[in-house]
Amino acid sequence: MTKQPYAEPWRIKMVEPVKILTREERLAKIQEAEYNLFNLAAEDVYIDLLTDSGTGAMSDRQWSAMMLGDESYAGSRSFLRMKKTITELLGFPHVVPTHQGRAAENVLFSATIKAGDIVPGNAHFDTTKGHIEFRQAIPVDCTVDEAADPNLELPFKGNIDTRKLEACIAKYGVDKIPMVIHTVTCNTGGGQPVSMENIKAVSAVCHKHSIPLIFDSARFAENAYFIKTREAGYEDKSIKEIVKEMFSYADGMTMSAKKDAIINIGGFIALKSLETYRKCATFNIMFEGYLTYGGMSGRDMDALAAGLMESTEYDYLHARISQVKYLGDKITELGIPIVKPAGGHAVYVDAKAFFPQIPQIQYPAQVLGVALYVEAGVRGVEIGTVLADRDPVTREERPPKMELLRLAIPRRVYTNNHMDVVVWGLQQIWAKRESYKGLKIKYEAPIMRHFTSTFEQL
Ligand code: PM9
C-alpha cells in the first residue's frame, strides 16, 4: 500500500480575491514604479512573495483571541498573557514589547551598542546591520564558508564558524563586543538553519568571554523544525522541547513576531538579565510606548501569544516547509539555479548564475525580480547588491558573495497551484535569459536603500 499523501492541517474559512493584470498592464506598472517592486500597488500583484513578514493568514483561534484584547494603558491582561506564553515557551523572565523586529533592535542596541563596537554574527539581516551601522558600530559576518556556495547541499548553512568568532574576539577584544547575534534561521544566507550543536558551541565561546548571546529569532520555529528533521538526537523531541533548549543557550532575543508568531504587526525583546531589561525599558518608553504594550494594541498581543503556540506545532511547520520545498524542487527540475537546500520560509534563485551576462553592479537579482513580475505577476525581493548597500565609510558598492531573488512564501496563504504559476513564470524568463540587460540606480537613500531606490534600464 502506498503512503497516504500529506496535506495542510487546516481548511480555508475566508478568501481574499486577487486581480490578474495582463502582461502589458504589468509592464506599464513596473515602469511607473521605476523598477522597484516595493513601489508597486499590492493590488497589481497576483502572487505576492515579497515577504513572509506580517503577510500570514491568522487562524480562527488568533482572531477570536483578538476579541479578548485588553486595551488598558498599563498592566493589560493581554500583555500578561503574552508575557506568560513567552516565558513558558522560550524561557525568558523579562519581556519588552515592541511594534516590530527592527524596533526591538533599535531599543536593545540603544541600550547596549556604542560607536566603535563590533557585533559578530551570521550574515546579519539588513535592518539589524542598519541599526548597528547607524550607531557607527561594525557588524562582522562569521558565517561558515559553505554558506557562500549556493550549490552545496548541507543541512545547516546558517551556522556560525566558531573559529572565525574566536578570531574576531581575539582581534578586537572582549570590551569592544557588546553581543554576538545569531540569526535563526539565517535569512540573508538563504533562510538556512542553525544546528543545536552550533548554538551550543557559539554559546560556549560567548560565555567563556562573558559576551551575551542574542538570537535574532524571527524564524525560530522553522529553525527548530530543521533541527528535528535534520539533526541526530532530536527526531523524537517535540518542536516546543527543541525551542526551549535552543533559547536556553542564549541570553536574550529580538523577535519580529510578523514571521513565526504569524501576526500582521508586533515584536518583542526577551531577556535573562534584569539589568539589561531595565536599560531597555528606558529606551522602550522613549521610542515604542509604555512597557506593557510597546507599540502594539492589546489585541495584537493576544494574537501574538496564540500564534506562538500554533507556529511551534510540528504539523503546521511540516506543511509550511514542505510547500517551500515543493517550490524549490519544481524550480530545480527546470535546471534553474537556486540556493540549496531550499530555506525555511523562501526559495532563493541564484541570479548571478541565471544572468551571467549582467555584472553584480548592474543588479541581476533586481532584473530577475522585475522580469518575474512582468511575466507572471509574481513579486519577489532582491537579496543582493542593492540590499547590501554601500560601505558606510568609503561609499563604494559592496557586492555580496551571492546575488539572489528571494521568493518568500507567506504562512497559510497560497496553495501549490500558486507555486506552479511562479515556476511557469521563471520558466518563461529562463527560456530567453540571454536577452536580459542590467539596471542602473537613479535615486538611492543613504541607508537601507533597497526599499526606496529607483532604477532605469541599461
Ligand atoms: N525581515 C523580510 O522580508 C521584512 C523586512 S524586508 C521586506 O525578511 C530578521 C531575520 C528579519 C527581519 C525582517 C527583521 C526585522 C529582523 N530580523 O520587519 O522590523 O528577517 O519586523 O523585522 C523581513 P521587522
PDB file of N, CA and C in Angstrom, residues 307-362:
ATOM      1  N   GLY A 307      -0.429  32.849  18.275  1.00  0.00           N
ATOM      2  CA  GLY A 307       0.397  32.500  17.107  1.00  0.00           C
ATOM      3  C   GLY A 307       1.660  31.743  17.494  1.00  0.00           C
ATOM      4  N   LEU A 308       2.276  32.141  18.602  1.00  0.00           N
ATOM      5  CA  LEU A 308       3.492  31.443  19.051  1.00  0.00           C
ATOM      6  C   LEU A 308       3.193  29.975  19.356  1.00  0.00           C
ATOM      7  N   MET A 309       2.035  29.740  19.955  1.00  0.00           N
ATOM      8  CA  MET A 309       1.681  28.352  20.276  1.00  0.00           C
ATOM      9  C   MET A 309       1.427  27.549  19.003  1.00  0.00           C
ATOM     10  N   GLU A 310       0.788  28.165  18.006  1.00  0.00           N
ATOM     11  CA  GLU A 310       0.472  27.442  16.762  1.00  0.00           C
ATOM     12  C   GLU A 310       1.709  27.196  15.912  1.00  0.00           C
ATOM     13  N   SER A 311       2.607  28.190  15.857  1.00  0.00           N
ATOM     14  CA  SER A 311       3.768  28.055  14.963  1.00  0.00           C
ATOM     15  C   SER A 311       4.780  27.044  15.512  1.00  0.00           C
ATOM     16  N   THR A 312       4.618  26.636  16.746  1.00  0.00           N
ATOM     17  CA  THR A 312       5.539  25.647  17.309  1.00  0.00           C
ATOM     18  C   THR A 312       4.900  24.253  17.347  1.00  0.00           C
ATOM     19  N   GLU A 313       3.906  24.043  16.465  1.00  0.00           N
ATOM     20  CA  GLU A 313       3.307  22.711  16.275  1.00  0.00           C
ATOM     21  C   GLU A 313       3.960  22.048  15.067  1.00  0.00           C
ATOM     22  N   TYR A 314       4.331  20.803  15.192  1.00  0.00           N
ATOM     23  CA  TYR A 314       5.020  20.102  14.106  1.00  0.00           C
ATOM     24  C   TYR A 314       4.198  20.067  12.810  1.00  0.00           C
ATOM     25  N   ASP A 315       2.896  19.740  12.903  1.00  0.00           N
ATOM     26  CA  ASP A 315       2.091  19.571  11.682  1.00  0.00           C
ATOM     27  C   ASP A 315       2.032  20.858  10.871  1.00  0.00           C
ATOM     28  N   TYR A 316       1.872  21.967  11.558  1.00  0.00           N
ATOM     29  CA  TYR A 316       1.860  23.264  10.864  1.00  0.00           C
ATOM     30  C   TYR A 316       3.203  23.477  10.142  1.00  0.00           C
ATOM     31  N   LEU A 317       4.300  23.270  10.865  1.00  0.00           N
ATOM     32  CA  LEU A 317       5.628  23.521  10.296  1.00  0.00           C
ATOM     33  C   LEU A 317       5.915  22.572   9.135  1.00  0.00           C
ATOM     34  N   HIS A 318       5.453  21.338   9.265  1.00  0.00           N
ATOM     35  CA  HIS A 318       5.703  20.360   8.207  1.00  0.00           C
ATOM     36  C   HIS A 318       5.015  20.799   6.907  1.00  0.00           C
ATOM     37  N   ALA A 319       3.763  21.254   7.034  1.00  0.00           N
ATOM     38  CA  ALA A 319       3.029  21.706   5.840  1.00  0.00           C
ATOM     39  C   ALA A 319       3.721  22.925   5.236  1.00  0.00           C
ATOM     40  N   ARG A 320       4.106  23.861   6.082  1.00  0.00           N
ATOM     41  CA  ARG A 320       4.712  25.103   5.583  1.00  0.00           C
ATOM     42  C   ARG A 320       6.039  24.829   4.866  1.00  0.00           C
ATOM     43  N   ILE A 321       6.892  24.097   5.536  1.00  0.00           N
ATOM     44  CA  ILE A 321       8.235  23.924   4.983  1.00  0.00           C
ATOM     45  C   ILE A 321       8.188  22.968   3.785  1.00  0.00           C
ATOM     46  N   SER A 322       7.212  22.070   3.763  1.00  0.00           N
ATOM     47  CA  SER A 322       7.039  21.205   2.586  1.00  0.00           C
ATOM     48  C   SER A 322       6.622  22.041   1.371  1.00  0.00           C
ATOM     49  N   GLN A 323       5.858  23.100   1.586  1.00  0.00           N
ATOM     50  CA  GLN A 323       5.461  23.939   0.449  1.00  0.00           C
ATOM     51  C   GLN A 323       6.677  24.690  -0.116  1.00  0.00           C
ATOM     52  N   VAL A 324       7.535  25.169   0.772  1.00  0.00           N
ATOM     53  CA  VAL A 324       8.750  25.847   0.304  1.00  0.00           C
ATOM     54  C   VAL A 324       9.597  24.846  -0.497  1.00  0.00           C
ATOM     55  N   LYS A 325       9.698  23.627   0.000  1.00  0.00           N
ATOM     56  CA  LYS A 325      10.482  22.588  -0.680  1.00  0.00           C
ATOM     57  C   LYS A 325       9.850  22.248  -2.045  1.00  0.00           C
ATOM     58  N   TYR A 326       8.517  22.202  -2.091  1.00  0.00           N
ATOM     59  CA  TYR A 326       7.805  21.924  -3.342  1.00  0.00           C
ATOM     60  C   TYR A 326       8.222  22.946  -4.407  1.00  0.00           C
ATOM     61  N   LEU A 327       8.202  24.219  -4.021  1.00  0.00           N
ATOM     62  CA  LEU A 327       8.591  25.273  -4.973  1.00  0.00           C
ATOM     63  C   LEU A 327      10.058  25.099  -5.384  1.00  0.00           C
ATOM     64  N   GLY A 328      10.916  24.856  -4.407  1.00  0.00           N
ATOM     65  CA  GLY A 328      12.345  24.688  -4.697  1.00  0.00           C
ATOM     66  C   GLY A 328      12.599  23.512  -5.638  1.00  0.00           C
ATOM     67  N   ASP A 329      11.934  22.402  -5.383  1.00  0.00           N
ATOM     68  CA  ASP A 329      12.142  21.200  -6.217  1.00  0.00           C
ATOM     69  C   ASP A 329      11.691  21.443  -7.651  1.00  0.00           C
ATOM     70  N   LYS A 330      10.533  22.108  -7.807  1.00  0.00           N
ATOM     71  CA  LYS A 330       9.994  22.359  -9.165  1.00  0.00           C
ATOM     72  C   LYS A 330      10.923  23.286  -9.957  1.00  0.00           C
ATOM     73  N   ILE A 331      11.469  24.284  -9.282  1.00  0.00           N
ATOM     74  CA  ILE A 331      12.372  25.213  -9.971  1.00  0.00           C
ATOM     75  C   ILE A 331      13.654  24.468 -10.367  1.00  0.00           C
ATOM     76  N   THR A 332      14.145  23.655  -9.452  1.00  0.00           N
ATOM     77  CA  THR A 332      15.377  22.896  -9.717  1.00  0.00           C
ATOM     78  C   THR A 332      15.184  21.927 -10.887  1.00  0.00           C
ATOM     79  N   GLU A 333      14.001  21.317 -10.970  1.00  0.00           N
ATOM     80  CA  GLU A 333      13.736  20.378 -12.081  1.00  0.00           C
ATOM     81  C   GLU A 333      13.916  21.039 -13.452  1.00  0.00           C
ATOM     82  N   LEU A 334      13.701  22.356 -13.511  1.00  0.00           N
ATOM     83  CA  LEU A 334      13.865  23.078 -14.787  1.00  0.00           C
ATOM     84  C   LEU A 334      15.326  23.415 -15.074  1.00  0.00           C
ATOM     85  N   GLY A 335      16.199  23.118 -14.118  1.00  0.00           N
ATOM     86  CA  GLY A 335      17.623  23.435 -14.291  1.00  0.00           C
ATOM     87  C   GLY A 335      17.953  24.852 -13.838  1.00  0.00           C
ATOM     88  N   ILE A 336      16.976  25.541 -13.239  1.00  0.00           N
ATOM     89  CA  ILE A 336      17.208  26.918 -12.775  1.00  0.00           C
ATOM     90  C   ILE A 336      17.956  26.867 -11.443  1.00  0.00           C
ATOM     91  N   PRO A 337      19.054  27.652 -11.325  1.00  0.00           N
ATOM     92  CA  PRO A 337      19.880  27.570 -10.110  1.00  0.00           C
ATOM     93  C   PRO A 337      19.238  28.260  -8.907  1.00  0.00           C
ATOM     94  N   ILE A 338      19.184  27.548  -7.780  1.00  0.00           N
ATOM     95  CA  ILE A 338      18.695  28.141  -6.518  1.00  0.00           C
ATOM     96  C   ILE A 338      19.706  27.841  -5.410  1.00  0.00           C
ATOM     97  N   VAL A 339      19.563  28.533  -4.294  1.00  0.00           N
ATOM     98  CA  VAL A 339      20.374  28.191  -3.123  1.00  0.00           C
ATOM     99  C   VAL A 339      19.853  26.856  -2.596  1.00  0.00           C
ATOM    100  N   LYS A 340      20.771  25.913  -2.450  1.00  0.00           N
ATOM    101  CA  LYS A 340      20.389  24.577  -1.986  1.00  0.00           C
ATOM    102  C   LYS A 340      20.884  24.341  -0.571  1.00  0.00           C
ATOM    103  N   PRO A 341      20.112  23.680   0.269  1.00  0.00           N
ATOM    104  CA  PRO A 341      18.724  23.286   0.046  1.00  0.00           C
ATOM    105  C   PRO A 341      17.795  24.492   0.155  1.00  0.00           C
ATOM    106  N   ALA A 342      16.513  24.327  -0.240  1.00  0.00           N
ATOM    107  CA  ALA A 342      15.554  25.430  -0.096  1.00  0.00           C
ATOM    108  C   ALA A 342      15.484  25.826   1.373  1.00  0.00           C
ATOM    109  N   GLY A 343      15.214  27.106   1.639  1.00  0.00           N
ATOM    110  CA  GLY A 343      15.192  27.584   3.020  1.00  0.00           C
ATOM    111  C   GLY A 343      13.895  27.241   3.737  1.00  0.00           C
ATOM    112  N   GLY A 344      13.742  27.780   4.936  1.00  0.00           N
ATOM    113  CA  GLY A 344      12.541  27.506   5.727  1.00  0.00           C
ATOM    114  C   GLY A 344      11.352  28.326   5.283  1.00  0.00           C
ATOM    115  N   HIS A 345      11.612  29.560   4.843  1.00  0.00           N
ATOM    116  CA  HIS A 345      10.498  30.451   4.504  1.00  0.00           C
ATOM    117  C   HIS A 345      10.508  30.871   3.045  1.00  0.00           C
ATOM    118  N   ALA A 346      11.573  30.512   2.318  1.00  0.00           N
ATOM    119  CA  ALA A 346      11.716  31.077   0.982  1.00  0.00           C
ATOM    120  C   ALA A 346      12.641  30.228   0.113  1.00  0.00           C
ATOM    121  N   VAL A 347      12.432  30.401  -1.202  1.00  0.00           N
ATOM    122  CA  VAL A 347      13.376  29.856  -2.172  1.00  0.00           C
ATOM    123  C   VAL A 347      14.156  31.047  -2.711  1.00  0.00           C
ATOM    124  N   TYR A 348      15.464  30.882  -2.817  1.00  0.00           N
ATOM    125  CA  TYR A 348      16.331  31.973  -3.276  1.00  0.00           C
ATOM    126  C   TYR A 348      16.918  31.577  -4.629  1.00  0.00           C
ATOM    127  N   VAL A 349      16.526  32.299  -5.684  1.00  0.00           N
ATOM    128  CA  VAL A 349      17.037  31.977  -7.018  1.00  0.00           C
ATOM    129  C   VAL A 349      18.386  32.668  -7.189  1.00  0.00           C
ATOM    130  N   ASP A 350      19.350  31.925  -7.708  1.00  0.00           N
ATOM    131  CA  ASP A 350      20.721  32.431  -7.875  1.00  0.00           C
ATOM    132  C   ASP A 350      20.789  33.277  -9.156  1.00  0.00           C
ATOM    133  N   ALA A 351      20.673  34.577  -8.997  1.00  0.00           N
ATOM    134  CA  ALA A 351      20.578  35.461 -10.166  1.00  0.00           C
ATOM    135  C   ALA A 351      21.922  35.624 -10.879  1.00  0.00           C
ATOM    136  N   LYS A 352      23.015  35.422 -10.139  1.00  0.00           N
ATOM    137  CA  LYS A 352      24.346  35.525 -10.764  1.00  0.00           C
ATOM    138  C   LYS A 352      24.500  34.404 -11.796  1.00  0.00           C
ATOM    139  N   ALA A 353      24.042  33.201 -11.436  1.00  0.00           N
ATOM    140  CA  ALA A 353      24.134  32.065 -12.357  1.00  0.00           C
ATOM    141  C   ALA A 353      23.036  32.139 -13.430  1.00  0.00           C
ATOM    142  N   PHE A 354      21.912  32.755 -13.093  1.00  0.00           N
ATOM    143  CA  PHE A 354      20.791  32.871 -14.036  1.00  0.00           C
ATOM    144  C   PHE A 354      21.165  33.816 -15.171  1.00  0.00           C
ATOM    145  N   PHE A 355      21.762  34.971 -14.822  1.00  0.00           N
ATOM    146  CA  PHE A 355      22.130  36.003 -15.811  1.00  0.00           C
ATOM    147  C   PHE A 355      23.638  36.263 -15.749  1.00  0.00           C
ATOM    148  N   PRO A 356      24.488  35.333 -16.218  1.00  0.00           N
ATOM    149  CA  PRO A 356      25.934  35.569 -16.091  1.00  0.00           C
ATOM    150  C   PRO A 356      26.405  36.788 -16.881  1.00  0.00           C
ATOM    151  N   GLN A 357      25.588  37.243 -17.845  1.00  0.00           N
ATOM    152  CA  GLN A 357      25.998  38.405 -18.661  1.00  0.00           C
ATOM    153  C   GLN A 357      25.818  39.735 -17.923  1.00  0.00           C
ATOM    154  N   ILE A 358      25.116  39.735 -16.773  1.00  0.00           N
ATOM    155  CA  ILE A 358      24.858  41.003 -16.077  1.00  0.00           C
ATOM    156  C   ILE A 358      25.784  41.111 -14.857  1.00  0.00           C
ATOM    157  N   PRO A 359      26.706  42.107 -14.845  1.00  0.00           N
ATOM    158  CA  PRO A 359      27.606  42.239 -13.684  1.00  0.00           C
ATOM    159  C   PRO A 359      26.822  42.601 -12.420  1.00  0.00           C
ATOM    160  N   GLN A 360      27.400  42.274 -11.247  1.00  0.00           N
ATOM    161  CA  GLN A 360      26.671  42.492  -9.996  1.00  0.00           C
ATOM    162  C   GLN A 360      26.272  43.949  -9.790  1.00  0.00           C
ATOM    163  N   ILE A 361      27.109  44.875 -10.243  1.00  0.00           N
ATOM    164  CA  ILE A 361      26.746  46.288 -10.022  1.00  0.00           C
ATOM    165  C   ILE A 361      25.696  46.778 -11.030  1.00  0.00           C
ATOM    166  N   GLN A 362      25.200  45.843 -11.835  1.00  0.00           N
ATOM    167  CA  GLN A 362      24.007  46.163 -12.650  1.00  0.00           C
ATOM    168  C   GLN A 362      22.811  45.339 -12.141  1.00  0.00           C
TER     169      GLN A 362
END
